[in-house]
Amino acid sequence: MPRSSAAAQPPLFDPSNPAEVDTALEAAGPGQARHILTIKLSYVLGFLWVAVAGVVMLSLLQDLLIFGLPDAGLSERIYRLDLDTEASLPTWLASALMACASALLFLVAVQVKREQPRKAIPWFFLAVVFCALSVDEIAMIHEWLSGFLSARIDNSGLFYFAWTIPALVICLAGLICFIPFILSFKGIDRILLAGSAVVFLSGAIGMEMLGGSVAEVGGVETLQYRIFTTIEETLEYSGVLLFLYFILRQLRRSFNRTTICFE
């Protein structure tokens, strides 16, 4: 005899409510108690902020030592700790954060799709975008694009790093298209979503353009350019972390009342 849909569904409960957790454990029966994994978002975000602060400060410290104390014999840069080097710890951290954002966005999209399929499209799209950004951090695709465009156009001044030209157009168009999506949220969620985009793009595009104009005049091995790079990377990290907080808030709403079973 087939089971009814009601019987097939696990009891819903709020893990943050001890009384509901106890009720769920009792309902599971002897030997079938459910183990509840509670993840504190404050701990997760706190750890990530400390990690980001650590890699930024290490890179900034060696820049200050190299350019501020030229007679101290500290001219050898540790490139594995350098914010402006692709094969480095900071690059790995940035790529990992974007990959996590992509995976979490996909989870949100799957949850939204169950109830409102059309509303899941922006979530799936963002998951793909962040996956591409994660790959770009490691594969240096935008550097290749910059070299390709530099050989074909006049890319002086703010557009010294030529990849910023198509990136600026795409980002502005994307933000305009996502206005309805942003406005669909309220309160702190809307602030986090819009704010994370502004902070990230201010670094990835805005500071990159300013840094490019500085690099054109004095090159990339100057303290002024290195400061611009540090600000740029800090804004990018901050934007991603704010966005991760936004995503985790959405997951908390949906998954706090979801039981995952393996059959």
XYZ file of C-alpha atoms in Angstrom:
263
model
C 0.000 0.000 0.000
C 1.594 3.350 -0.997
C 2.356 5.786 1.754
C 0.549 9.107 1.824
C 2.521 12.229 0.984
C 2.081 13.453 4.541
C 3.598 10.298 5.988
C 6.526 10.456 3.592
C 7.603 13.905 4.738
C 9.873 14.238 7.800
C 8.604 16.436 10.621
C 9.518 20.073 10.257
C 11.272 21.757 13.140
C 13.428 24.740 13.979
C 16.933 23.679 15.109
C 17.312 26.944 17.018
C 14.309 26.027 19.198
C 15.314 23.414 21.834
C 11.705 22.381 22.451
C 11.134 21.582 18.751
C 14.442 19.713 18.547
C 13.455 17.531 21.516
C 10.077 16.838 19.912
C 11.786 15.826 16.639
C 14.168 13.497 18.457
C 11.325 11.807 20.320
C 9.304 11.422 17.119
C 12.208 9.633 15.450
C 11.810 6.715 17.833
C 14.365 4.564 19.689
C 17.598 4.023 17.788
C 16.578 6.511 15.094
C 17.333 9.795 16.794
C 18.222 12.568 14.386
C 21.559 14.295 14.925
C 21.188 18.031 14.485
C 24.201 19.921 13.080
C 24.060 23.569 14.054
C 26.307 25.974 12.163
C 26.762 29.427 13.691
C 26.997 31.961 10.908
C 28.825 34.422 13.153
C 31.632 31.893 13.664
C 31.894 31.097 9.959
C 31.966 34.743 8.877
C 34.298 35.677 11.716
C 36.810 33.032 10.657
C 36.672 34.181 7.033
C 37.153 37.847 7.965
C 40.213 36.914 10.052
C 41.642 34.874 7.144
C 41.130 37.753 4.713
C 42.635 40.276 7.134
C 45.627 37.979 7.564
C 46.496 37.648 3.861
C 45.952 41.379 3.249
C 48.165 42.426 6.154
C 50.961 40.020 5.194
C 51.064 41.402 1.648
C 50.835 45.019 2.828
C 53.540 44.494 5.445
C 56.086 43.236 2.943
C 55.255 46.121 0.584
C 55.871 48.642 3.360
C 59.137 46.942 4.306
C 60.379 46.753 0.697
C 59.553 50.345 -0.255
C 59.838 51.972 3.185
C 63.147 50.393 4.212
C 65.130 50.060 0.974
C 68.438 49.863 2.866
C 67.354 46.942 5.033
C 68.015 44.380 2.289
C 64.361 43.304 2.058
C 64.023 43.670 -1.718
C 63.095 40.015 -2.276
C 59.327 39.748 -2.364
C 57.610 36.600 -1.098
C 55.349 36.151 -4.091
C 53.338 33.360 -2.476
C 52.016 36.023 -0.066
C 51.561 38.769 -2.658
C 48.106 40.149 -3.406
C 49.094 41.082 -6.958
C 50.490 37.650 -7.893
C 48.198 34.992 -9.350
C 50.014 31.889 -8.033
C 49.716 32.876 -4.376
C 47.848 32.234 -1.134
C 45.658 35.370 -1.537
C 44.604 34.226 -5.015
C 43.764 30.753 -3.730
C 41.667 32.270 -0.925
C 39.778 34.535 -3.336
C 39.117 31.634 -5.709
C 37.979 29.397 -2.837
C 35.568 32.032 -1.505
C 34.027 32.492 -4.951
C 33.746 28.726 -5.423
C 31.956 28.465 -2.055
C 29.619 31.277 -3.079
C 28.867 29.444 -6.329
C 28.070 26.177 -4.528
C 25.855 27.902 -1.953
C 24.047 29.842 -4.677
C 23.304 26.553 -6.399
C 21.814 25.166 -3.172
C 19.595 28.225 -2.820
C 18.550 27.903 -6.473
C 17.539 24.269 -5.953
C 15.460 25.204 -2.913
C 13.756 28.114 -4.713
C 13.081 25.968 -7.794
C 10.964 23.546 -5.749
C 8.397 26.252 -5.006
C 8.856 28.925 -7.689
C 10.844 27.641 -10.705
C 11.001 30.976 -12.533
C 12.413 32.776 -9.493
C 15.280 30.294 -9.377
C 16.736 31.558 -12.673
C 18.690 34.512 -11.152
C 20.121 32.211 -8.488
C 21.340 29.693 -11.071
C 22.769 32.534 -13.154
C 24.683 33.951 -10.186
C 25.998 30.460 -9.381
C 27.445 30.234 -12.893
C 28.909 33.754 -12.670
C 30.715 33.048 -9.406
C 31.974 29.732 -10.729
C 33.448 31.622 -13.692
C 35.000 34.232 -11.359
C 36.570 31.465 -9.298
C 38.109 29.900 -12.416
C 39.299 33.318 -13.623
C 41.213 33.921 -10.393
C 43.324 30.825 -11.028
C 43.365 30.706 -14.843
C 44.096 34.454 -15.286
C 41.550 34.802 -18.091
C 41.097 38.549 -17.626
C 44.888 39.077 -17.907
C 44.837 37.230 -21.229
C 41.877 39.340 -22.364
C 43.713 42.496 -21.337
C 46.741 41.562 -23.443
C 44.523 40.632 -26.393
C 42.683 43.976 -26.307
C 45.810 46.054 -25.641
C 47.255 44.973 -28.980
C 44.161 46.226 -30.813
C 42.912 49.383 -29.082
C 44.212 52.534 -27.404
C 44.060 51.593 -23.732
C 45.746 54.502 -21.995
C 44.715 56.221 -18.756
C 41.962 54.596 -16.739
C 41.727 51.814 -19.295
C 45.431 50.921 -19.186
C 44.296 47.456 -18.103
C 42.141 46.937 -21.185
C 39.973 44.135 -19.780
C 38.162 46.730 -17.653
C 36.433 48.114 -20.777
C 34.192 45.084 -21.525
C 33.988 44.281 -17.804
C 32.591 47.742 -17.040
C 29.945 47.448 -19.760
C 28.917 43.930 -18.716
C 28.739 44.811 -15.014
C 26.637 47.932 -15.564
C 24.249 46.002 -17.811
C 24.091 43.178 -15.282
C 23.287 45.505 -12.400
C 20.477 47.109 -14.392
C 19.012 43.694 -15.259
C 19.220 42.597 -11.625
C 17.407 45.639 -10.191
C 14.067 43.721 -9.913
C 15.909 40.838 -8.201
C 17.540 43.220 -5.712
C 14.251 44.994 -5.014
C 12.547 41.653 -4.300
C 14.401 41.592 -0.959
C 13.785 43.835 2.007
C 15.698 45.262 4.928
C 19.145 43.902 5.703
C 19.013 41.380 2.846
C 18.560 44.109 0.240
C 21.345 46.158 1.827
C 23.698 43.171 1.868
C 22.938 42.217 -1.740
C 23.269 45.714 -3.188
C 26.121 46.684 -0.887
C 28.179 43.594 -1.688
C 27.871 44.310 -5.426
C 28.908 47.946 -5.000
C 31.863 47.087 -2.746
C 33.100 44.244 -4.975
C 32.821 46.195 -8.225
C 34.405 49.282 -6.656
C 37.479 47.163 -6.111
C 37.444 44.849 -9.127
C 36.671 47.597 -11.665
C 37.011 51.003 -9.997
C 40.307 50.539 -8.173
C 41.678 48.473 -11.063
C 41.088 51.431 -13.374
C 42.728 53.897 -10.974
C 45.609 51.505 -10.426
C 46.019 51.159 -14.183
C 46.449 54.900 -14.630
C 49.132 54.839 -11.923
C 50.863 51.806 -13.462
C 51.001 53.494 -16.873
C 53.039 56.362 -15.434
C 55.274 54.713 -12.859
C 54.984 50.988 -13.474
C 53.713 48.300 -11.124
C 56.754 48.275 -8.823
C 55.917 51.456 -6.922
C 54.445 51.877 -3.454
C 51.591 53.986 -4.852
C 50.511 51.234 -7.220
C 50.896 48.596 -4.500
C 48.596 50.600 -2.198
C 45.974 50.785 -4.947
C 46.288 47.021 -5.423
C 45.867 46.378 -1.694
C 42.734 48.534 -1.565
C 41.400 46.827 -4.690
C 41.853 43.308 -3.310
C 40.488 44.288 0.108
C 37.307 45.642 -1.477
C 36.937 42.469 -3.565
C 37.328 40.241 -0.514
C 34.908 42.388 1.484
C 32.313 42.314 -1.287
C 32.480 38.522 -1.540
C 32.212 38.088 2.244
C 29.185 40.394 2.429
C 27.608 38.409 -0.400
C 28.381 35.131 1.380
C 26.616 36.466 4.459
C 23.599 37.317 2.313
C 23.568 33.801 0.801
C 23.947 32.119 4.195
C 20.977 34.106 5.491
C 18.879 32.711 2.628
C 20.096 29.186 3.350
C 19.269 29.595 7.027
C 15.667 30.357 6.138
C 15.219 27.401 3.790
C 17.431 24.679 5.233
C 16.536 25.247 8.880
C 13.271 23.495 8.063
C 14.723 20.833 5.788
C 15.817 17.337 6.761
C 18.256 15.639 4.387
C 17.891 11.840 4.283
C 20.052 9.283 2.475
C 18.245 6.232 1.181
